[in-house]
Amino acid sequence: MITGATSGIGLGCARKFAENGDKLILTGRNGQRLEEIRKELADKGTQVTTLVFDVRDREQATRCVHSLPEEWREIDVLVNNAGLALGLEPEYEGSFDDWETMIDTNIKGLLTMTRLIVPGMVARDRGHIINIGSVAGDAAYSNGNVYCATKSAVKTLTDGLRLDVASSAVRVTNLKPGLVETNFSNTRFHGDTERAANVYKGIKPLTGDDIADVAVYAANAPAHVQIAEVLILATHQGSGSVIVRK
Ligand code: NDP
Ligand code: 8X3
């Protein structure tokens, strides 16, 4: 199950897990886009089912997950990917609405999915949760404040979950990408495409597929190997704050 599978890293994961021969439950808010992706992957022989819901809506998410037919209920891998940044401004000038959306999506949405899916994994003594954190969760960068805090929360929640399932065979991974060229910056800058494009100028950024490769690797590691955390940076990126542009 991949949340936020309509774009970027989530879509990359959908394609790479499909190449790996897995059955997919793709979730997102844009039903039309999900259906296009379902068709694309089904044409290549992948079994795909889709669920349309907003991870911030706990009731809708619960209803959708509970509506899965019997043969789709045993979820082996949950990729908690749906998330976003909104705004890049000093903490004392940020937007209350942007903060709330980031917290509700990146923290509470991830927790909702975890709460809905992980009990089945623990009961079956089998499963893997791959949370999409960020280099932004390792240290704040200027004007990143609340977004960085949400990804820092993802790190702590991932570590907490790993402790809580340690007596089972369930594995928990935090993937922490750096600069990945997706729709992320368009969303962050509220549709200012020029400002978004500047984020990737002068450096070869990562792609959603690069992150998906690591997710597929972690999910297919031998059962006794738990890839706890991976930081994946573009080659000319030193940290969340240091990007060398040429
Ligand atoms: P994209 O904007 O390309 O994709 C984000 C996905 O999340 C979309 O499918 C989007 O759907 C979905 N989404 C957002 N809000 C919700 C919601 N409330 N309910 C359901 N789905 C939602 O960005 P990325 O692929 O880059 O982002 C994916 C994850 O990777 C995020 O968690 C992000 O924080 C993280 N990340 C991104 C990095 C980057 O540089 N790009 C680096 C590190 C981490 P919709 O189209 O409906 O909005
Ligand atoms: C996305 C990467 O550095 O833009 O989490 O915050 S960054």
PDB file of C-alpha atoms and ligand atoms in Angstrom:
ATOM      1  CA  MET A   1       0.000   0.000   0.000  1.00  0.00           C
ATOM      2  CA  ILE A   2       1.426   3.333  -1.071  1.00  0.00           C
ATOM      3  CA  THR A   3      -0.139   6.598   0.085  1.00  0.00           C
ATOM      4  CA  GLY A   4       0.127   9.670  -2.150  1.00  0.00           C
ATOM      5  CA  ALA A   5       0.794   7.442  -5.166  1.00  0.00           C
ATOM      6  CA  THR A   6      -0.346   9.983  -7.757  1.00  0.00           C
ATOM      7  CA  SER A   7       2.934  11.877  -8.046  1.00  0.00           C
ATOM      8  CA  GLY A   8       6.662  12.027  -7.369  1.00  0.00           C
ATOM      9  CA  ILE A   9       8.149   9.552  -4.892  1.00  0.00           C
ATOM     10  CA  GLY A  10       4.828   7.718  -4.404  1.00  0.00           C
ATOM     11  CA  LEU A  11       4.399   7.227  -8.137  1.00  0.00           C
ATOM     12  CA  GLY A  12       8.041   6.125  -8.416  1.00  0.00           C
ATOM     13  CA  CYS A  13       7.358   3.556  -5.675  1.00  0.00           C
ATOM     14  CA  ALA A  14       4.232   2.345  -7.492  1.00  0.00           C
ATOM     15  CA  ARG A  15       6.209   1.746 -10.687  1.00  0.00           C
ATOM     16  CA  LYS A  16       9.221   0.135  -8.998  1.00  0.00           C
ATOM     17  CA  PHE A  17       7.177  -2.169  -6.734  1.00  0.00           C
ATOM     18  CA  ALA A  18       5.153  -3.130  -9.839  1.00  0.00           C
ATOM     19  CA  GLU A  19       8.406  -4.026 -11.667  1.00  0.00           C
ATOM     20  CA  ASN A  20       9.277  -6.076  -8.591  1.00  0.00           C
ATOM     21  CA  GLY A  21       6.139  -8.169  -9.198  1.00  0.00           C
ATOM     22  CA  ASP A  22       4.066  -6.914  -6.262  1.00  0.00           C
ATOM     23  CA  LYS A  23       0.302  -6.385  -6.018  1.00  0.00           C
ATOM     24  CA  LEU A  24      -0.423  -2.740  -5.262  1.00  0.00           C
ATOM     25  CA  ILE A  25      -2.965  -0.744  -3.313  1.00  0.00           C
ATOM     26  CA  LEU A  26      -2.497   2.828  -4.445  1.00  0.00           C
ATOM     27  CA  THR A  27      -4.084   5.628  -2.457  1.00  0.00           C
ATOM     28  CA  GLY A  28      -4.459   9.323  -3.119  1.00  0.00           C
ATOM     29  CA  ARG A  29      -6.877  12.184  -3.394  1.00  0.00           C
ATOM     30  CA  ASN A  30      -7.056  12.385  -7.186  1.00  0.00           C
ATOM     31  CA  GLY A  31      -9.226   9.474  -8.296  1.00  0.00           C
ATOM     32  CA  GLN A  32      -8.822  10.187 -12.009  1.00  0.00           C
ATOM     33  CA  ARG A  33      -5.012  10.198 -11.798  1.00  0.00           C
ATOM     34  CA  LEU A  34      -5.059   7.022  -9.685  1.00  0.00           C
ATOM     35  CA  GLU A  35      -7.177   5.316 -12.340  1.00  0.00           C
ATOM     36  CA  GLU A  36      -4.723   6.364 -15.101  1.00  0.00           C
ATOM     37  CA  ILE A  37      -1.840   4.916 -13.069  1.00  0.00           C
ATOM     38  CA  ARG A  38      -3.831   1.746 -12.337  1.00  0.00           C
ATOM     39  CA  LYS A  39      -4.391   1.273 -16.088  1.00  0.00           C
ATOM     40  CA  GLU A  40      -0.734   1.967 -16.934  1.00  0.00           C
ATOM     41  CA  LEU A  41       0.447  -0.690 -14.472  1.00  0.00           C
ATOM     42  CA  ALA A  42      -2.365  -3.162 -15.211  1.00  0.00           C
ATOM     43  CA  ASP A  43      -1.387  -3.049 -18.908  1.00  0.00           C
ATOM     44  CA  LYS A  44       2.014  -4.348 -17.816  1.00  0.00           C
ATOM     45  CA  GLY A  45       0.442  -7.170 -15.819  1.00  0.00           C
ATOM     46  CA  THR A  46       0.361  -5.677 -12.296  1.00  0.00           C
ATOM     47  CA  GLN A  47      -2.696  -6.194 -10.104  1.00  0.00           C
ATOM     48  CA  VAL A  48      -3.655  -2.785  -8.737  1.00  0.00           C
ATOM     49  CA  THR A  49      -6.519  -1.567  -6.616  1.00  0.00           C
ATOM     50  CA  THR A  50      -7.055   2.070  -5.697  1.00  0.00           C
ATOM     51  CA  LEU A  51      -8.502   3.899  -2.713  1.00  0.00           C
ATOM     52  CA  VAL A  52      -9.434   7.557  -2.944  1.00  0.00           C
ATOM     53  CA  PHE A  53      -9.136   9.420   0.342  1.00  0.00           C
ATOM     54  CA  ASP A  54      -7.386  12.280   2.074  1.00  0.00           C
ATOM     55  CA  VAL A  55      -5.020  11.002   4.795  1.00  0.00           C
ATOM     56  CA  ARG A  56      -6.146  13.930   6.987  1.00  0.00           C
ATOM     57  CA  ASP A  57      -9.694  12.557   7.074  1.00  0.00           C
ATOM     58  CA  ARG A  58      -9.508   9.755   9.626  1.00  0.00           C
ATOM     59  CA  GLU A  59     -13.094   8.567   9.072  1.00  0.00           C
ATOM     60  CA  GLN A  60     -12.720   8.450   5.290  1.00  0.00           C
ATOM     61  CA  ALA A  61      -9.363   6.663   5.573  1.00  0.00           C
ATOM     62  CA  THR A  62     -10.845   4.111   7.990  1.00  0.00           C
ATOM     63  CA  ARG A  63     -13.865   3.500   5.754  1.00  0.00           C
ATOM     64  CA  CYS A  64     -11.664   3.020   2.678  1.00  0.00           C
ATOM     65  CA  VAL A  65      -9.254   0.626   4.385  1.00  0.00           C
ATOM     66  CA  HIS A  66     -12.147  -1.391   5.834  1.00  0.00           C
ATOM     67  CA  SER A  67     -13.783  -1.537   2.385  1.00  0.00           C
ATOM     68  CA  LEU A  68     -10.889  -3.549   0.935  1.00  0.00           C
ATOM     69  CA  PRO A  69     -12.023  -6.953  -0.320  1.00  0.00           C
ATOM     70  CA  GLU A  70     -10.761  -9.973   1.622  1.00  0.00           C
ATOM     71  CA  GLU A  71      -7.984 -10.767  -0.886  1.00  0.00           C
ATOM     72  CA  TRP A  72      -6.464  -7.282  -0.470  1.00  0.00           C
ATOM     73  CA  ARG A  73      -6.500  -7.088   3.322  1.00  0.00           C
ATOM     74  CA  GLU A  74      -3.148  -8.654   4.162  1.00  0.00           C
ATOM     75  CA  ILE A  75      -0.857  -5.711   3.510  1.00  0.00           C
ATOM     76  CA  ASP A  76       2.833  -6.647   3.541  1.00  0.00           C
ATOM     77  CA  VAL A  77       4.355  -3.222   2.939  1.00  0.00           C
ATOM     78  CA  LEU A  78       2.959   0.203   3.841  1.00  0.00           C
ATOM     79  CA  VAL A  79       4.761   3.142   2.234  1.00  0.00           C
ATOM     80  CA  ASN A  80       3.689   6.185   4.242  1.00  0.00           C
ATOM     81  CA  ASN A  81       4.543   8.740   1.569  1.00  0.00           C
ATOM     82  CA  ALA A  82       1.663  11.263   1.344  1.00  0.00           C
ATOM     83  CA  GLY A  83       3.008  14.573   2.554  1.00  0.00           C
ATOM     84  CA  LEU A  84       3.941  18.091   1.658  1.00  0.00           C
ATOM     85  CA  ALA A  85       5.687  21.323   2.507  1.00  0.00           C
ATOM     86  CA  LEU A  86       3.811  24.616   2.371  1.00  0.00           C
ATOM     87  CA  GLY A  87       5.729  27.875   2.497  1.00  0.00           C
ATOM     88  CA  LEU A  88       9.352  28.791   3.162  1.00  0.00           C
ATOM     89  CA  GLU A  89       9.401  31.753   5.483  1.00  0.00           C
ATOM     90  CA  PRO A  90      10.563  32.708   8.978  1.00  0.00           C
ATOM     91  CA  GLU A  91       8.744  30.909  11.762  1.00  0.00           C
ATOM     92  CA  TYR A  92       7.471  34.220  13.146  1.00  0.00           C
ATOM     93  CA  GLU A  93       5.815  35.023   9.801  1.00  0.00           C
ATOM     94  CA  GLY A  94       4.428  31.618   8.758  1.00  0.00           C
ATOM     95  CA  SER A  95       0.833  30.863   7.820  1.00  0.00           C
ATOM     96  CA  PHE A  96      -1.347  29.165  10.454  1.00  0.00           C
ATOM     97  CA  ASP A  97      -3.224  27.339   7.681  1.00  0.00           C
ATOM     98  CA  ASP A  98      -0.033  26.035   6.069  1.00  0.00           C
ATOM     99  CA  TRP A  99       1.260  24.832   9.431  1.00  0.00           C
ATOM    100  CA  GLU A 100      -1.982  23.025  10.169  1.00  0.00           C
ATOM    101  CA  THR A 101      -2.062  21.318   6.768  1.00  0.00           C
ATOM    102  CA  MET A 102       1.533  20.097   7.124  1.00  0.00           C
ATOM    103  CA  ILE A 103       0.996  18.824  10.670  1.00  0.00           C
ATOM    104  CA  ASP A 104      -2.323  17.158   9.790  1.00  0.00           C
ATOM    105  CA  THR A 105      -0.871  15.466   6.696  1.00  0.00           C
ATOM    106  CA  ASN A 106       2.747  14.642   7.533  1.00  0.00           C
ATOM    107  CA  ILE A 107       2.247  13.678  11.169  1.00  0.00           C
ATOM    108  CA  LYS A 108      -1.400  12.888  11.851  1.00  0.00           C
ATOM    109  CA  GLY A 109      -2.072  11.339   8.417  1.00  0.00           C
ATOM    110  CA  LEU A 110       0.964   9.081   8.757  1.00  0.00           C
ATOM    111  CA  LEU A 111      -0.193   8.095  12.252  1.00  0.00           C
ATOM    112  CA  THR A 112      -3.709   7.317  11.003  1.00  0.00           C
ATOM    113  CA  MET A 113      -2.358   4.949   8.350  1.00  0.00           C
ATOM    114  CA  THR A 114      -0.004   3.356  10.832  1.00  0.00           C
ATOM    115  CA  ARG A 115      -2.829   2.793  13.323  1.00  0.00           C
ATOM    116  CA  LEU A 116      -5.066   1.289  10.619  1.00  0.00           C
ATOM    117  CA  ILE A 117      -2.569  -1.030   8.939  1.00  0.00           C
ATOM    118  CA  VAL A 118       0.059  -2.102  11.484  1.00  0.00           C
ATOM    119  CA  PRO A 119      -2.171  -4.175  13.845  1.00  0.00           C
ATOM    120  CA  GLY A 120      -2.777  -6.670  11.009  1.00  0.00           C
ATOM    121  CA  MET A 121       0.966  -6.885  10.367  1.00  0.00           C
ATOM    122  CA  VAL A 122       1.696  -7.557  14.032  1.00  0.00           C
ATOM    123  CA  ALA A 123      -1.084 -10.195  14.205  1.00  0.00           C
ATOM    124  CA  ARG A 124       0.364 -11.955  11.119  1.00  0.00           C
ATOM    125  CA  ASP A 125       3.928 -11.469  12.417  1.00  0.00           C
ATOM    126  CA  ARG A 126       4.857 -10.145   8.982  1.00  0.00           C
ATOM    127  CA  GLY A 127       5.110  -6.705   7.413  1.00  0.00           C
ATOM    128  CA  HIS A 128       7.114  -3.603   6.728  1.00  0.00           C
ATOM    129  CA  ILE A 129       6.388   0.079   7.228  1.00  0.00           C
ATOM    130  CA  ILE A 130       8.443   2.449   5.109  1.00  0.00           C
ATOM    131  CA  ASN A 131       7.971   6.036   6.209  1.00  0.00           C
ATOM    132  CA  ILE A 132       9.123   8.822   3.924  1.00  0.00           C
ATOM    133  CA  GLY A 133      10.933  11.200   6.242  1.00  0.00           C
ATOM    134  CA  SER A 134      13.454  13.730   5.001  1.00  0.00           C
ATOM    135  CA  VAL A 135      16.884  15.241   5.482  1.00  0.00           C
ATOM    136  CA  ALA A 136      14.710  18.104   6.773  1.00  0.00           C
ATOM    137  CA  GLY A 137      13.989  15.957   9.833  1.00  0.00           C
ATOM    138  CA  ASP A 138      17.676  15.696  10.767  1.00  0.00           C
ATOM    139  CA  ALA A 139      18.211  19.430  11.301  1.00  0.00           C
ATOM    140  CA  ALA A 140      16.226  22.583  10.646  1.00  0.00           C
ATOM    141  CA  TYR A 141      17.235  24.707   7.666  1.00  0.00           C
ATOM    142  CA  SER A 142      16.457  28.419   7.339  1.00  0.00           C
ATOM    143  CA  ASN A 143      12.748  29.083   6.890  1.00  0.00           C
ATOM    144  CA  GLY A 144      11.995  25.340   6.923  1.00  0.00           C
ATOM    145  CA  ASN A 145      10.828  25.426  10.582  1.00  0.00           C
ATOM    146  CA  VAL A 146       7.429  23.673  10.670  1.00  0.00           C
ATOM    147  CA  TYR A 147       8.080  21.377   7.691  1.00  0.00           C
ATOM    148  CA  CYS A 148      11.382  20.320   9.289  1.00  0.00           C
ATOM    149  CA  ALA A 149       9.560  19.724  12.574  1.00  0.00           C
ATOM    150  CA  THR A 150       7.013  17.446  10.892  1.00  0.00           C
ATOM    151  CA  LYS A 151       9.803  15.356   9.352  1.00  0.00           C
ATOM    152  CA  SER A 152      11.611  15.298  12.680  1.00  0.00           C
ATOM    153  CA  ALA A 153       8.350  13.907  14.098  1.00  0.00           C
ATOM    154  CA  VAL A 154       8.347  11.272  11.343  1.00  0.00           C
ATOM    155  CA  LYS A 155      11.810  10.203  12.504  1.00  0.00           C
ATOM    156  CA  THR A 156      10.713   9.950  16.150  1.00  0.00           C
ATOM    157  CA  LEU A 157       7.473   8.139  15.281  1.00  0.00           C
ATOM    158  CA  THR A 158       9.383   5.703  13.050  1.00  0.00           C
ATOM    159  CA  ASP A 159      11.887   5.010  15.823  1.00  0.00           C
ATOM    160  CA  GLY A 160       9.036   4.612  18.336  1.00  0.00           C
ATOM    161  CA  LEU A 161       7.162   2.180  16.104  1.00  0.00           C
ATOM    162  CA  ARG A 162      10.334   0.142  15.513  1.00  0.00           C
ATOM    163  CA  LEU A 163      10.684  -0.276  19.273  1.00  0.00           C
ATOM    164  CA  ASP A 164       7.021  -1.176  19.696  1.00  0.00           C
ATOM    165  CA  VAL A 165       7.050  -3.942  17.057  1.00  0.00           C
ATOM    166  CA  ALA A 166      10.502  -5.286  17.925  1.00  0.00           C
ATOM    167  CA  SER A 167       9.096  -8.497  19.406  1.00  0.00           C
ATOM    168  CA  SER A 168       7.454  -9.253  16.033  1.00  0.00           C
ATOM    169  CA  ALA A 169       8.980  -9.828  12.589  1.00  0.00           C
ATOM    170  CA  VAL A 170       7.572  -6.485  11.376  1.00  0.00           C
ATOM    171  CA  ARG A 171      10.260  -4.116  10.048  1.00  0.00           C
ATOM    172  CA  VAL A 172      10.250  -0.314  10.134  1.00  0.00           C
ATOM    173  CA  THR A 173      12.260   1.987   7.877  1.00  0.00           C
ATOM    174  CA  ASN A 174      12.712   5.752   7.682  1.00  0.00           C
ATOM    175  CA  LEU A 175      13.784   6.891   4.209  1.00  0.00           C
ATOM    176  CA  LYS A 176      15.162  10.422   4.349  1.00  0.00           C
ATOM    177  CA  PRO A 177      15.525  11.955   0.885  1.00  0.00           C
ATOM    178  CA  GLY A 178      17.257  15.242   0.141  1.00  0.00           C
ATOM    179  CA  LEU A 179      16.516  17.213  -2.999  1.00  0.00           C
ATOM    180  CA  VAL A 180      14.082  15.235  -5.169  1.00  0.00           C
ATOM    181  CA  GLU A 181      12.542  16.864  -8.237  1.00  0.00           C
ATOM    182  CA  THR A 182       8.797  16.199  -7.999  1.00  0.00           C
ATOM    183  CA  ASN A 183       5.736  18.371  -7.591  1.00  0.00           C
ATOM    184  CA  PHE A 184       6.996  19.103  -4.052  1.00  0.00           C
ATOM    185  CA  SER A 185       8.285  22.650  -4.707  1.00  0.00           C
ATOM    186  CA  ASN A 186       5.260  23.648  -6.816  1.00  0.00           C
ATOM    187  CA  THR A 187       3.135  22.726  -3.839  1.00  0.00           C
ATOM    188  CA  ARG A 188       5.485  24.413  -1.376  1.00  0.00           C
ATOM    189  CA  PHE A 189       5.346  27.686  -3.325  1.00  0.00           C
ATOM    190  CA  HIS A 190       1.590  27.506  -3.873  1.00  0.00           C
ATOM    191  CA  GLY A 191       1.866  27.021  -7.652  1.00  0.00           C
ATOM    192  CA  ASP A 192       4.704  29.520  -8.339  1.00  0.00           C
ATOM    193  CA  THR A 193       6.349  27.305 -10.984  1.00  0.00           C
ATOM    194  CA  GLU A 194       9.264  29.681 -11.633  1.00  0.00           C
ATOM    195  CA  ARG A 195      10.256  29.737  -7.954  1.00  0.00           C
ATOM    196  CA  ALA A 196       9.831  25.962  -7.845  1.00  0.00           C
ATOM    197  CA  ALA A 197      12.074  25.445 -10.886  1.00  0.00           C
ATOM    198  CA  ASN A 198      14.841  27.512  -9.236  1.00  0.00           C
ATOM    199  CA  VAL A 199      15.101  24.940  -6.442  1.00  0.00           C
ATOM    200  CA  TYR A 200      16.572  22.433  -8.918  1.00  0.00           C
ATOM    201  CA  LYS A 201      18.783  24.873 -10.895  1.00  0.00           C
ATOM    202  CA  GLY A 202      22.517  24.136 -11.106  1.00  0.00           C
ATOM    203  CA  ILE A 203      22.342  20.729  -9.468  1.00  0.00           C
ATOM    204  CA  LYS A 204      21.236  17.304 -10.655  1.00  0.00           C
ATOM    205  CA  PRO A 205      18.489  16.450  -8.187  1.00  0.00           C
ATOM    206  CA  LEU A 206      17.271  13.014  -7.200  1.00  0.00           C
ATOM    207  CA  THR A 207      14.157  11.557  -8.821  1.00  0.00           C
ATOM    208  CA  GLY A 208      11.206   9.723  -7.330  1.00  0.00           C
ATOM    209  CA  ASP A 209      12.613   6.561  -8.924  1.00  0.00           C
ATOM    210  CA  ASP A 210      15.907   6.973  -7.020  1.00  0.00           C
ATOM    211  CA  ILE A 211      14.030   6.907  -3.726  1.00  0.00           C
ATOM    212  CA  ALA A 212      11.774   4.075  -4.903  1.00  0.00           C
ATOM    213  CA  ASP A 213      14.863   1.944  -5.665  1.00  0.00           C
ATOM    214  CA  VAL A 214      15.887   2.214  -2.009  1.00  0.00           C
ATOM    215  CA  ALA A 215      12.343   1.428  -0.813  1.00  0.00           C
ATOM    216  CA  VAL A 216      12.218  -1.726  -2.964  1.00  0.00           C
ATOM    217  CA  TYR A 217      15.685  -2.727  -1.718  1.00  0.00           C
ATOM    218  CA  ALA A 218      14.635  -2.307   1.931  1.00  0.00           C
ATOM    219  CA  ALA A 219      11.414  -4.261   1.385  1.00  0.00           C
ATOM    220  CA  ASN A 220      13.290  -7.133  -0.266  1.00  0.00           C
ATOM    221  CA  ALA A 221      16.211  -7.392   2.161  1.00  0.00           C
ATOM    222  CA  PRO A 222      16.461 -10.797   3.877  1.00  0.00           C
ATOM    223  CA  ALA A 223      13.910 -11.208   6.677  1.00  0.00           C
ATOM    224  CA  HIS A 224      16.533 -10.828   9.426  1.00  0.00           C
ATOM    225  CA  VAL A 225      17.767  -7.492   7.985  1.00  0.00           C
ATOM    226  CA  GLN A 226      15.975  -4.313   9.041  1.00  0.00           C
ATOM    227  CA  ILE A 227      17.029  -1.216   7.108  1.00  0.00           C
ATOM    228  CA  ALA A 228      16.238   1.178   9.928  1.00  0.00           C
ATOM    229  CA  GLU A 229      17.077   4.486   8.272  1.00  0.00           C
ATOM    230  CA  VAL A 230      18.587   5.732   5.007  1.00  0.00           C
ATOM    231  CA  LEU A 231      19.641   9.295   4.145  1.00  0.00           C
ATOM    232  CA  ILE A 232      19.677   9.785   0.368  1.00  0.00           C
ATOM    233  CA  LEU A 233      21.180  13.026  -0.909  1.00  0.00           C
ATOM    234  CA  ALA A 234      21.939  14.413  -4.359  1.00  0.00           C
ATOM    235  CA  THR A 235      25.672  14.167  -4.961  1.00  0.00           C
ATOM    236  CA  HIS A 236      26.261  17.934  -4.733  1.00  0.00           C
ATOM    237  CA  GLN A 237      24.123  18.268  -1.604  1.00  0.00           C
ATOM    238  CA  GLY A 238      25.974  18.228   1.720  1.00  0.00           C
ATOM    239  CA  SER A 239      22.976  18.570   4.051  1.00  0.00           C
ATOM    240  CA  GLY A 240      19.513  20.111   4.198  1.00  0.00           C
ATOM    241  CA  SER A 241      21.157  23.575   4.086  1.00  0.00           C
ATOM    242  CA  VAL A 242      24.191  23.017   1.870  1.00  0.00           C
ATOM    243  CA  ILE A 243      23.619  22.614  -1.860  1.00  0.00           C
ATOM    244  CA  VAL A 244      26.468  23.332  -4.275  1.00  0.00           C
ATOM    245  CA  ARG A 245      25.146  24.676  -7.573  1.00  0.00           C
ATOM    246  CA  LYS A 246      27.263  24.876 -10.737  1.00  0.00           C
TER     247      LYS A 246
HETATM  248  P1  NDP B   1       4.634  15.353  -4.709  1.00  0.00           P
HETATM  249  O1  NDP B   1       3.936  16.635  -4.476  1.00  0.00           O
HETATM  250  O2  NDP B   1       5.080  15.023  -6.091  1.00  0.00           O
HETATM  251  O3  NDP B   1       3.736  14.144  -4.176  1.00  0.00           O
HETATM  252  C1  NDP B   1       3.058  14.230  -2.948  1.00  0.00           C
HETATM  253  C2  NDP B   1       1.969  13.173  -2.921  1.00  0.00           C
HETATM  254  O4  NDP B   1       1.319  13.230  -1.651  1.00  0.00           O
HETATM  255  C3  NDP B   1       0.901  13.424  -3.974  1.00  0.00           C
HETATM  256  O5  NDP B   1       0.428  12.201  -4.452  1.00  0.00           O
HETATM  257  C4  NDP B   1      -0.160  14.148  -3.163  1.00  0.00           C
HETATM  258  O6  NDP B   1      -1.458  14.053  -3.705  1.00  0.00           O
HETATM  259  C5  NDP B   1      -0.080  13.370  -1.877  1.00  0.00           C
HETATM  260  N1  NDP B   1      -0.753  14.056  -0.789  1.00  0.00           N
HETATM  261  C6  NDP B   1      -0.495  15.273  -0.277  1.00  0.00           C
HETATM  262  N2  NDP B   1      -1.380  15.569   0.684  1.00  0.00           N
HETATM  263  C7  NDP B   1      -2.209  14.498   0.780  1.00  0.00           C
HETATM  264  C8  NDP B   1      -3.328  14.197   1.583  1.00  0.00           C
HETATM  265  N3  NDP B   1      -3.795  15.056   2.511  1.00  0.00           N
HETATM  266  N4  NDP B   1      -3.959  13.015   1.406  1.00  0.00           N
HETATM  267  C9  NDP B   1      -3.506  12.135   0.489  1.00  0.00           C
HETATM  268  N5  NDP B   1      -2.467  12.374  -0.320  1.00  0.00           N
HETATM  269  C10 NDP B   1      -1.827  13.541  -0.160  1.00  0.00           C
HETATM  270  O7  NDP B   1       5.870  15.367  -3.709  1.00  0.00           O
HETATM  271  P2  NDP B   1       6.953  14.250  -3.326  1.00  0.00           P
HETATM  272  O8  NDP B   1       6.763  13.013  -4.105  1.00  0.00           O
HETATM  273  O9  NDP B   1       8.257  14.929  -3.352  1.00  0.00           O
HETATM  274  O10 NDP B   1       6.565  14.016  -1.800  1.00  0.00           O
HETATM  275  C11 NDP B   1       6.293  12.736  -1.266  1.00  0.00           C
HETATM  276  C12 NDP B   1       6.843  12.663   0.142  1.00  0.00           C
HETATM  277  O11 NDP B   1       8.257  12.807   0.081  1.00  0.00           O
HETATM  278  C13 NDP B   1       6.348  13.748   1.084  1.00  0.00           C
HETATM  279  O12 NDP B   1       6.110  13.161   2.348  1.00  0.00           O
HETATM  280  C14 NDP B   1       7.520  14.716   1.160  1.00  0.00           C
HETATM  281  O13 NDP B   1       7.544  15.439   2.361  1.00  0.00           O
HETATM  282  C15 NDP B   1       8.671  13.736   1.056  1.00  0.00           C
HETATM  283  N6  NDP B   1       9.962  14.295   0.655  1.00  0.00           N
HETATM  284  C16 NDP B   1      10.095  14.952  -0.523  1.00  0.00           C
HETATM  285  C17 NDP B   1      11.338  15.436  -0.915  1.00  0.00           C
HETATM  286  C18 NDP B   1      11.561  16.239  -2.156  1.00  0.00           C
HETATM  287  O14 NDP B   1      12.601  16.935  -2.265  1.00  0.00           O
HETATM  288  N7  NDP B   1      10.691  16.196  -3.125  1.00  0.00           N
HETATM  289  C19 NDP B   1      12.511  15.192  -0.071  1.00  0.00           C
HETATM  290  C20 NDP B   1      12.244  14.508   1.164  1.00  0.00           C
HETATM  291  C21 NDP B   1      11.018  14.034   1.473  1.00  0.00           C
HETATM  292  P3  NDP B   1      -2.184  15.316  -4.391  1.00  0.00           P
HETATM  293  O15 NDP B   1      -1.671  15.330  -5.794  1.00  0.00           O
HETATM  294  O16 NDP B   1      -3.620  14.974  -4.262  1.00  0.00           O
HETATM  295  O17 NDP B   1      -1.775  16.536  -3.610  1.00  0.00           O
HETATM  296  C1  8X3 B   2      12.234  17.666   1.204  1.00  0.00           C
HETATM  297  C2  8X3 B   2      13.675  18.006   1.117  1.00  0.00           C
HETATM  298  O1  8X3 B   2      15.411  19.759   1.744  1.00  0.00           O
HETATM  299  O2  8X3 B   2      13.428  20.491   0.532  1.00  0.00           O
HETATM  300  O3  8X3 B   2      11.925  17.109   2.434  1.00  0.00           O
HETATM  301  O4  8X3 B   2      13.277  19.879   2.835  1.00  0.00           O
HETATM  302  S1  8X3 B   2      13.942  19.603   1.575  1.00  0.00           S
END
